[in-house]
Amino acid sequence: LFLNGSSSLFALDQTERDDLQNQISRIKFLLENEKKSHDSTKHDLQLLYGSYHRLQSDHNKTLKLLELANRATQQQQQQQQEVHLEGLHSSNGTGGGGGGGGVSSTPITTTTPFKGQRKTERVAIKHRVCETLTVQSSRILEVSPNERVVLVSSAFTNSAAPGTVSYGVEKIQLELASNRLGLSLHTKPLRDAKVSSHSNLLLTASLDKQLKITNLSTHNQVLSYPLDREAWSCSWDSSDPNYIYCGLTTGNVLAFDIRSSRANPVPVLSIGSDDEWRAPVSSLMYAPSLGGLLMASGKGIAFASVLGRESSGPRPFSVLDHLHGQCSSLAFDPYSHLFLASYRTTPHFPKSSHVLFELNTAGEQVKCKERRRLFTEWEQVHLSRSKIFSVPSESREKLRPLVAAGKDQTREAYIWDADSGSPISQLPSHPSPVLDLAYFSSATPLLFSLSDSLLLFHQLSFETLSDD
């Protein structure tokens, strides 16, 4: 029995040793396979790393070639621009400075020079087109500094439902213009769009009788306000972000409190219209220093106080002196505190013009002080929007205001020095009239020009020249 038991134990130990040996062999096999796989992966990585270096070298060579090509193009454009500006300045030097008399042969005449203006300085602009983007049925241009995007109104076709068109905005990244995203918001074209200075919210006014607020980060609709008339303009209240304003085709302006939880929000304020003011509100702007709204239309520019807007009821407005006429555009520059109004020709105003002015309060009244009037010999037939913006001067001690506006006949945009009233630059033409412009201040300043089918990014640089 003892011998049989020993044989059984020996057989059991032998079996365990065989199983253990098999496991060790299997582990060795797996390790060898893993090592081979690792060596193969390492070899593939080495090949990829070599390919990466070759591609990087080719990319650097391509960038150098592009830089040389861009530099040559920029030099050629600069030479053409200098020749053009010499012609503008020489022709401008023979023209009169007043607004009376017949039509001058110069592109622009100026009146009412700035007090204390230094006539020995002028601004020179160098520009080049750094991006060219195709757009569809565009009209409105807005920049969101917080999101670092430029917003362009656009039409969108629905591939799933042929013939169906919606309207909204395209978000275009400033750093990477090829990164574009369309946001369908309305059923009819947009007439205005404004980004809040307090948040990433976008306010849009449309001919579909809707006023909407959209979150630019999440792309979700936040609020929608049904209107009884087509919306032509809109504005945020920069003093209180809880209030928004909308200008209608009838000449009325409505105010809404976005904190209202009603299913169908009603305006908290209505700025009435009389028979003489029944024209679409083409531009609407909140003026924090005045505590009220500026409204532009074919009748001129009017002001209405919105202080105490919590109390309902219609508010009166007053037409500002010296600002009568068919105003097609209204803009403001927060650095120079200057307003810019663009006017079309009328029987009383035989030449179209751009008026620079300041507004101040005198008791309960708002007083207008005209600083300069720039006369042009072309009409902004398409109600295009002009812009005023400030750029660094050579001394960096102050900013200099510039005016930009489109010229329908040549489909170009011109820039003037607001201090001197002289034309200083002419931007490349579009396939159709320029409808809107926008400026983005950064280390590399950008000016955007928009037509209904094209958006151009213009990279700017400035230099203050002295005639002494």
Coordinates of C-alpha atoms in Angstrom, one line a residue:
L1 CA 0.0 0.0 0.0
F2 CA 2.8 2.4 0.8
L3 CA 4.5 1.7 -2.5
N4 CA 1.2 2.2 -4.4
G5 CA 0.6 5.5 -2.5
S6 CA 4.1 6.8 -3.4
S7 CA 3.5 5.9 -7.0
S8 CA 0.3 7.8 -7.0
L9 CA 1.9 10.9 -5.4
F10 CA 4.8 10.7 -7.9
A11 CA 2.3 10.5 -10.8
L12 CA 0.4 13.6 -9.4
D13 CA 3.6 15.6 -9.0
Q14 CA 4.6 14.8 -12.5
T15 CA 1.2 15.9 -13.9
E16 CA 1.5 19.2 -12.0
R17 CA 5.0 19.7 -13.3
D18 CA 3.8 19.0 -16.9
D19 CA 0.9 21.5 -16.5
L20 CA 3.3 24.1 -15.1
Q21 CA 5.8 23.6 -17.9
N22 CA 3.0 23.9 -20.5
Q23 CA 1.9 27.2 -18.9
I24 CA 5.5 28.5 -18.9
S25 CA 5.9 27.5 -22.5
R26 CA 2.6 29.3 -23.4
I27 CA 3.7 32.4 -21.5
K28 CA 7.0 32.4 -23.4
F29 CA 5.1 32.0 -26.7
L30 CA 2.9 35.0 -25.9
L31 CA 5.8 37.1 -24.8
E32 CA 7.7 36.3 -28.0
N33 CA 4.6 37.2 -30.1
E34 CA 4.2 40.4 -28.1
K35 CA 7.8 41.3 -28.7
K36 CA 7.4 40.7 -32.4
S37 CA 4.3 42.8 -32.4
H38 CA 6.1 45.6 -30.5
D39 CA 9.0 45.5 -32.9
S40 CA 6.7 45.7 -35.8
T41 CA 4.8 48.6 -34.3
K42 CA 8.1 50.3 -33.5
H43 CA 9.2 49.9 -37.1
D44 CA 5.9 51.3 -38.3
L45 CA 6.2 54.3 -36.0
Q46 CA 9.7 54.9 -37.3
L47 CA 8.4 54.9 -40.8
L48 CA 5.6 57.3 -39.9
Y49 CA 8.0 59.5 -38.1
G50 CA 10.2 59.7 -41.2
S51 CA 7.2 60.5 -43.3
Y52 CA 6.2 63.2 -40.9
H53 CA 9.6 64.9 -41.2
R54 CA 9.4 64.8 -45.0
L55 CA 5.9 66.3 -45.0
Q56 CA 7.0 68.9 -42.5
S57 CA 9.9 69.8 -44.7
D58 CA 7.7 70.0 -47.7
H59 CA 5.2 72.2 -45.8
N60 CA 7.9 74.6 -44.7
K61 CA 9.1 74.9 -48.3
T62 CA 5.5 75.6 -49.4
L63 CA 5.0 78.3 -46.8
K64 CA 8.2 80.0 -47.9
L65 CA 7.0 80.0 -51.5
L66 CA 3.6 81.3 -50.5
E67 CA 5.2 84.0 -48.4
L68 CA 7.3 85.1 -51.3
A69 CA 4.3 85.1 -53.6
N70 CA 2.2 87.1 -51.1
R71 CA 5.0 89.6 -50.7
A72 CA 5.3 90.1 -54.4
T73 CA 1.5 90.5 -54.7
Q74 CA 1.4 92.9 -51.8
Q75 CA 4.2 95.0 -53.3
Q76 CA 2.3 95.1 -56.7
Q77 CA -0.9 96.1 -55.0
Q78 CA 0.8 98.7 -52.9
Q79 CA 2.4 100.2 -56.1
Q80 CA -1.0 100.3 -57.7
Q81 CA -2.6 101.8 -54.6
E82 CA 0.1 104.5 -54.3
V83 CA -0.6 105.4 -58.0
H84 CA -4.3 105.5 -57.4
L85 CA -4.0 107.6 -54.2
E86 CA -1.7 110.1 -55.9
G87 CA -4.4 110.6 -58.4
L88 CA -7.0 111.0 -55.7
H89 CA -5.0 113.5 -53.7
S90 CA -4.0 115.5 -56.8
S91 CA -7.7 115.7 -57.9
N92 CA -8.8 116.4 -54.3
G93 CA -6.4 119.3 -54.2
T94 CA -8.2 121.1 -57.0
G95 CA -11.7 120.7 -55.6
G96 CA -13.6 123.1 -53.3
G97 CA -14.1 122.4 -49.6
G98 CA -17.7 123.6 -49.3
G99 CA -21.0 121.9 -49.9
G100 CA -22.6 124.5 -52.2
G101 CA -22.4 125.0 -55.9
G102 CA -22.6 122.4 -58.6
V103 CA -21.3 118.9 -58.7
S104 CA -17.5 118.8 -58.3
S105 CA -15.2 116.6 -60.4
T106 CA -13.5 115.3 -57.3
P107 CA -14.6 112.1 -55.7
I108 CA -15.3 113.8 -52.4
T109 CA -15.5 117.3 -50.9
T110 CA -15.6 118.1 -47.2
T111 CA -17.0 120.7 -44.9
T112 CA -16.9 121.6 -41.2
P113 CA -13.3 120.6 -40.3
F114 CA -12.5 119.4 -36.8
K115 CA -11.6 122.0 -34.3
G116 CA -7.8 122.0 -33.7
Q117 CA -7.2 119.7 -36.6
R118 CA -3.6 119.1 -37.5
K119 CA -3.5 119.5 -41.3
T120 CA 0.1 118.4 -41.6
E121 CA -0.8 114.8 -40.8
R122 CA -2.5 112.2 -42.9
V123 CA -3.0 108.4 -42.6
A124 CA -1.8 105.9 -45.1
I125 CA -3.3 102.4 -45.2
K126 CA -1.7 99.3 -46.6
H127 CA -4.1 96.4 -47.2
R128 CA -4.2 93.0 -48.7
V129 CA -6.9 90.4 -49.1
C130 CA -6.1 87.5 -46.9
E131 CA -9.3 85.5 -47.3
T132 CA -12.0 85.3 -50.0
L133 CA -15.2 83.4 -49.2
T134 CA -18.2 82.7 -51.3
V135 CA -21.5 83.4 -49.6
Q136 CA -25.2 83.1 -50.6
S137 CA -27.8 86.0 -50.5
S138 CA -25.9 87.8 -47.8
R139 CA -26.5 91.3 -46.5
I140 CA -25.6 91.6 -42.8
L141 CA -22.2 91.4 -41.3
E142 CA -21.4 91.2 -37.6
V143 CA -18.3 90.3 -35.5
S144 CA -18.3 88.5 -32.2
P145 CA -15.0 89.3 -30.4
N146 CA -15.8 86.8 -27.6
E147 CA -16.5 83.9 -30.0
R148 CA -13.8 85.2 -32.4
V149 CA -16.1 84.7 -35.3
V150 CA -17.6 86.8 -38.1
L151 CA -21.3 86.3 -38.7
V152 CA -22.8 86.7 -42.1
S153 CA -26.5 86.5 -42.9
S154 CA -27.2 83.8 -45.5
A155 CA -29.8 81.7 -47.2
F156 CA -29.8 77.9 -46.9
T157 CA -31.3 75.3 -49.2
N158 CA -32.8 72.1 -47.8
S159 CA -31.5 69.1 -49.8
A160 CA -34.2 67.0 -48.2
A161 CA -37.0 69.3 -49.4
P162 CA -36.1 70.8 -52.8
G163 CA -37.2 74.4 -53.2
T164 CA -37.3 75.1 -49.5
V165 CA -35.1 77.9 -48.4
S166 CA -34.4 79.1 -44.8
Y167 CA -32.4 82.1 -43.6
G168 CA -29.9 82.6 -40.8
V169 CA -26.2 83.3 -40.3
E170 CA -22.9 81.6 -41.0
K171 CA -20.3 81.4 -38.2
I172 CA -16.9 81.8 -39.7
Q173 CA -13.8 81.5 -37.5
L174 CA -11.4 84.4 -37.7
E175 CA -8.3 82.2 -37.3
L176 CA -9.5 79.5 -39.7
A177 CA -11.9 80.9 -42.2
S178 CA -12.5 77.4 -43.7
N179 CA -14.2 76.5 -40.4
R180 CA -17.8 77.6 -41.2
L181 CA -21.1 76.6 -39.6
G182 CA -24.6 77.6 -40.9
L183 CA -27.4 78.4 -38.4
S184 CA -30.9 78.3 -39.8
L185 CA -33.0 80.7 -37.8
H186 CA -35.8 82.3 -39.9
T187 CA -38.1 81.6 -42.8
K188 CA -37.5 85.0 -44.5
P189 CA -34.3 87.1 -45.0
L190 CA -32.7 88.9 -42.0
R191 CA -32.6 92.7 -41.9
D192 CA -30.4 93.0 -38.9
A193 CA -28.2 91.1 -36.4
K194 CA -26.5 92.2 -33.2
V195 CA -24.2 90.4 -30.8
S196 CA -24.6 91.2 -27.1
S197 CA -21.6 93.0 -25.5
H198 CA -22.4 91.2 -22.3
S199 CA -22.7 87.6 -23.5
N200 CA -22.5 85.2 -26.5
L201 CA -26.1 85.8 -27.5
L202 CA -27.1 86.9 -31.0
L203 CA -30.2 89.0 -31.7
T204 CA -31.8 88.7 -35.2
A205 CA -34.6 90.7 -36.8
S206 CA -36.3 89.2 -39.9
L207 CA -38.9 89.9 -42.5
D208 CA -40.8 86.8 -41.2
K209 CA -42.1 89.0 -38.4
Q210 CA -39.9 87.3 -35.8
L211 CA -37.3 88.7 -33.4
K212 CA -35.0 85.9 -32.0
I213 CA -32.2 85.4 -29.6
T214 CA -29.7 82.5 -30.3
N215 CA -26.9 81.2 -28.2
L216 CA -23.7 81.3 -30.4
S217 CA -21.9 78.6 -28.2
T218 CA -24.7 76.0 -28.1
H219 CA -26.5 77.2 -31.3
N220 CA -29.8 76.8 -29.4
Q221 CA -32.7 79.3 -29.7
V222 CA -33.1 81.0 -26.4
L223 CA -36.2 83.2 -27.1
S224 CA -38.5 84.1 -30.0
Y225 CA -40.8 87.1 -30.2
P226 CA -43.7 87.1 -32.7
L227 CA -44.3 90.6 -34.2
D228 CA -47.3 92.0 -36.1
R229 CA -45.1 93.7 -38.7
E230 CA -41.8 92.9 -40.5
A231 CA -38.7 93.6 -38.4
W232 CA -36.1 95.9 -40.0
S233 CA -33.6 96.5 -37.2
C234 CA -32.7 95.5 -33.7
S235 CA -30.5 96.5 -30.8
W236 CA -29.3 95.3 -27.3
D237 CA -29.5 97.7 -24.4
S238 CA -25.8 98.0 -23.5
S239 CA -26.7 99.4 -20.1
D240 CA -29.1 96.7 -19.1
P241 CA -28.7 93.4 -21.0
N242 CA -32.3 92.3 -20.0
Y243 CA -33.8 94.6 -22.6
I244 CA -33.8 94.4 -26.4
Y245 CA -35.3 96.6 -29.0
C246 CA -36.8 96.1 -32.4
G247 CA -37.6 98.5 -35.2
L248 CA -40.5 97.7 -37.5
T249 CA -41.4 98.5 -41.1
T250 CA -44.1 100.9 -39.9
G251 CA -41.6 103.2 -38.1
N252 CA -42.5 101.9 -34.6
V253 CA -40.0 100.6 -32.1
L254 CA -40.7 97.9 -29.5
A255 CA -38.9 97.0 -26.3
F256 CA -38.9 93.6 -24.7
D257 CA -37.8 92.4 -21.3
I258 CA -36.1 89.0 -21.8
R259 CA -36.8 88.0 -18.2
S260 CA -40.5 87.7 -19.0
S261 CA -41.8 84.2 -18.6
R262 CA -45.0 84.7 -20.6
A263 CA -45.7 82.2 -23.4
N264 CA -46.3 85.1 -25.8
P265 CA -44.1 88.0 -24.6
V266 CA -45.5 91.5 -25.1
P267 CA -43.4 94.7 -25.4
V268 CA -42.8 96.6 -22.2
L269 CA -42.3 99.8 -24.2
S270 CA -43.7 101.1 -27.5
I271 CA -42.2 104.2 -29.2
G272 CA -45.0 105.6 -31.3
S273 CA -45.0 106.8 -34.8
D274 CA -46.8 109.6 -36.5
D275 CA -47.9 109.9 -40.1
E276 CA -44.7 111.8 -41.1
W277 CA -42.5 109.1 -39.7
R278 CA -44.1 106.0 -41.3
A279 CA -41.0 104.6 -42.8
P280 CA -39.0 101.4 -42.0
V281 CA -36.5 101.9 -39.2
S282 CA -33.4 101.1 -41.1
S283 CA -31.0 101.4 -38.2
L284 CA -31.5 101.2 -34.4
M285 CA -28.9 101.9 -31.8
Y286 CA -28.9 102.3 -28.0
A287 CA -26.9 105.3 -26.8
P288 CA -25.9 104.7 -23.1
S289 CA -24.6 108.2 -22.6
L290 CA -28.0 109.5 -23.6
G291 CA -30.2 106.8 -21.9
G292 CA -32.2 106.3 -25.1
L293 CA -32.5 105.0 -28.6
L294 CA -31.4 106.5 -31.9
M295 CA -33.6 105.5 -34.9
A296 CA -32.8 106.1 -38.5
S297 CA -35.2 106.0 -41.4
G298 CA -36.1 107.6 -44.7
K299 CA -37.3 110.7 -42.7
G300 CA -34.1 111.3 -40.7
I301 CA -32.7 110.4 -37.3
A302 CA -34.9 110.5 -34.1
F303 CA -34.2 110.0 -30.4
A304 CA -36.4 108.5 -27.7
S305 CA -35.6 108.2 -24.1
V306 CA -36.1 104.7 -22.6
L307 CA -35.4 105.7 -18.9
G308 CA -38.1 104.2 -16.7
R309 CA -38.8 101.6 -19.4
E310 CA -40.5 99.3 -16.8
S311 CA -43.6 101.6 -17.1
S312 CA -45.6 100.5 -20.1
G313 CA -47.2 102.8 -22.7
P314 CA -46.1 104.6 -25.9
R315 CA -43.2 107.0 -25.8
P316 CA -42.7 110.0 -27.9
F317 CA -39.6 110.6 -30.0
S318 CA -38.1 113.8 -31.4
V319 CA -36.4 114.3 -34.8
L320 CA -32.9 115.6 -34.3
D321 CA -32.0 119.0 -35.8
H322 CA -29.6 119.0 -38.8
L323 CA -30.1 115.3 -39.3
H324 CA -33.1 115.3 -41.7
G325 CA -33.1 113.3 -44.9
Q326 CA -33.1 109.8 -46.2
C327 CA -30.8 108.1 -43.7
S328 CA -29.8 104.6 -44.9
S329 CA -27.2 103.8 -42.3
L330 CA -26.3 104.7 -38.7
A331 CA -23.0 103.7 -36.9
F332 CA -21.1 104.7 -33.8
D333 CA -17.4 104.5 -32.8
P334 CA -17.0 104.2 -29.0
Y335 CA -13.4 105.4 -29.1
S336 CA -13.9 108.8 -30.8
H337 CA -17.5 109.0 -29.5
L338 CA -18.5 110.0 -33.1
F339 CA -21.7 108.9 -34.8
L340 CA -21.9 108.4 -38.6
A341 CA -25.0 108.8 -40.6
S342 CA -25.2 108.1 -44.4
Y343 CA -27.8 109.9 -46.5
R344 CA -29.2 109.3 -50.0
T345 CA -29.9 112.2 -52.4
T346 CA -33.2 114.0 -52.1
P347 CA -34.6 117.2 -53.8
H348 CA -33.2 119.1 -50.7
F349 CA -29.9 117.3 -50.7
P350 CA -28.6 116.9 -54.3
K351 CA -25.5 115.0 -53.2
S352 CA -25.3 111.9 -51.0
S353 CA -23.3 112.4 -47.9
H354 CA -21.8 110.9 -44.7
V355 CA -22.3 113.0 -41.6
L356 CA -20.0 112.8 -38.6
F357 CA -21.6 114.2 -35.4
E358 CA -21.7 114.2 -31.7
L359 CA -24.7 114.1 -29.4
N360 CA -25.0 115.6 -25.9
T361 CA -27.8 116.3 -23.5
A362 CA -28.9 119.7 -22.5
G363 CA -31.4 119.2 -19.8
E364 CA -34.1 117.0 -21.2
Q365 CA -33.1 117.8 -24.8
V366 CA -30.5 116.1 -27.0
K367 CA -28.3 118.4 -28.9
C368 CA -26.5 117.5 -32.2
K369 CA -23.1 118.9 -33.1
E370 CA -22.0 118.2 -36.6
R371 CA -18.3 117.6 -36.9
R372 CA -17.9 116.9 -40.6
R373 CA -19.9 116.2 -43.7
L374 CA -18.4 114.1 -46.5
F375 CA -20.1 114.5 -49.9
T376 CA -19.8 111.7 -52.4
E377 CA -20.9 111.5 -56.0
W378 CA -22.4 108.1 -55.9
E379 CA -25.7 106.8 -54.5
Q380 CA -26.0 103.9 -52.0
V381 CA -29.0 102.5 -53.8
H382 CA -29.1 99.2 -51.9
L383 CA -29.2 100.8 -48.4
S384 CA -25.7 99.5 -47.7
R385 CA -24.3 100.1 -44.3
S386 CA -21.3 102.4 -43.6
K387 CA -18.9 102.1 -40.7
I388 CA -16.8 104.4 -38.5
F389 CA -13.8 102.9 -36.6
S390 CA -10.7 104.1 -34.9
V391 CA -7.1 102.9 -35.7
P392 CA -3.8 103.5 -33.9
S393 CA -1.9 106.5 -35.0
E394 CA 1.9 106.4 -35.6
S395 CA 2.6 108.1 -32.2
R396 CA 0.2 105.6 -30.4
E397 CA -0.9 108.6 -28.3
K398 CA -4.4 108.5 -29.7
L399 CA -6.7 106.7 -32.1
R400 CA -7.7 108.2 -35.4
P401 CA -11.3 107.7 -36.7
L402 CA -11.8 106.4 -40.2
V403 CA -14.9 106.1 -42.3
A404 CA -15.6 103.2 -44.7
A405 CA -18.5 103.0 -47.2
G406 CA -19.4 101.1 -50.3
K407 CA -19.7 102.6 -53.8
D408 CA -22.5 100.8 -55.7
Q409 CA -21.4 101.8 -59.2
T410 CA -17.9 100.3 -59.0
R411 CA -18.8 97.6 -56.4
E412 CA -15.8 98.8 -54.3
A413 CA -15.4 100.3 -50.8
Y414 CA -13.6 103.5 -49.9
I415 CA -11.9 104.6 -46.7
W416 CA -11.6 108.2 -45.6
D417 CA -9.6 109.9 -42.8
A418 CA -12.3 111.4 -40.6
D419 CA -9.8 114.1 -39.3
S420 CA -8.8 115.4 -42.7
G421 CA -11.8 114.3 -44.8
S422 CA -9.4 112.9 -47.4
P423 CA -9.9 109.6 -49.2
I424 CA -7.0 107.4 -48.3
S425 CA -7.7 103.9 -49.6
Q426 CA -9.8 102.0 -52.1
L427 CA -10.5 98.3 -51.4
P428 CA -10.7 95.6 -54.2
S429 CA -14.1 95.3 -56.0
H430 CA -16.8 92.7 -55.5
P431 CA -18.9 91.0 -58.2
S432 CA -21.9 93.0 -56.9
P433 CA -22.3 96.2 -54.6
V434 CA -20.7 96.1 -51.1
L435 CA -23.6 95.9 -48.7
D436 CA -21.9 95.9 -45.3
L437 CA -18.5 96.4 -43.6
A438 CA -17.1 95.5 -40.2
Y439 CA -13.8 96.1 -38.4
F440 CA -12.0 93.8 -36.0
S441 CA -9.3 95.4 -33.8
S442 CA -6.4 93.0 -33.0
A443 CA -2.6 92.7 -33.4
T444 CA -3.4 92.3 -37.1
P445 CA -6.4 94.5 -37.7
L446 CA -9.0 93.2 -40.1
L447 CA -11.7 95.0 -42.2
F448 CA -14.4 92.8 -43.7
S449 CA -16.4 93.8 -46.8
L450 CA -19.5 91.9 -47.8
S451 CA -21.6 91.7 -51.0
D452 CA -24.5 89.3 -51.6
S453 CA -22.1 86.6 -52.9
L454 CA -18.7 87.4 -51.5
L455 CA -16.9 88.1 -48.2
L456 CA -13.4 89.5 -48.2
F457 CA -11.0 89.7 -45.3
H458 CA -8.7 92.7 -45.7
Q459 CA -5.6 92.7 -43.5
L460 CA -4.7 96.3 -42.6
S461 CA -1.6 98.2 -41.5
F462 CA -1.5 102.0 -40.8
E463 CA 1.1 104.7 -41.0
T464 CA 0.8 108.4 -40.1
L465 CA 2.5 110.6 -42.6
S466 CA 3.6 114.2 -42.1
D467 CA 3.7 116.9 -44.9
D468 CA 6.3 118.9 -43.0

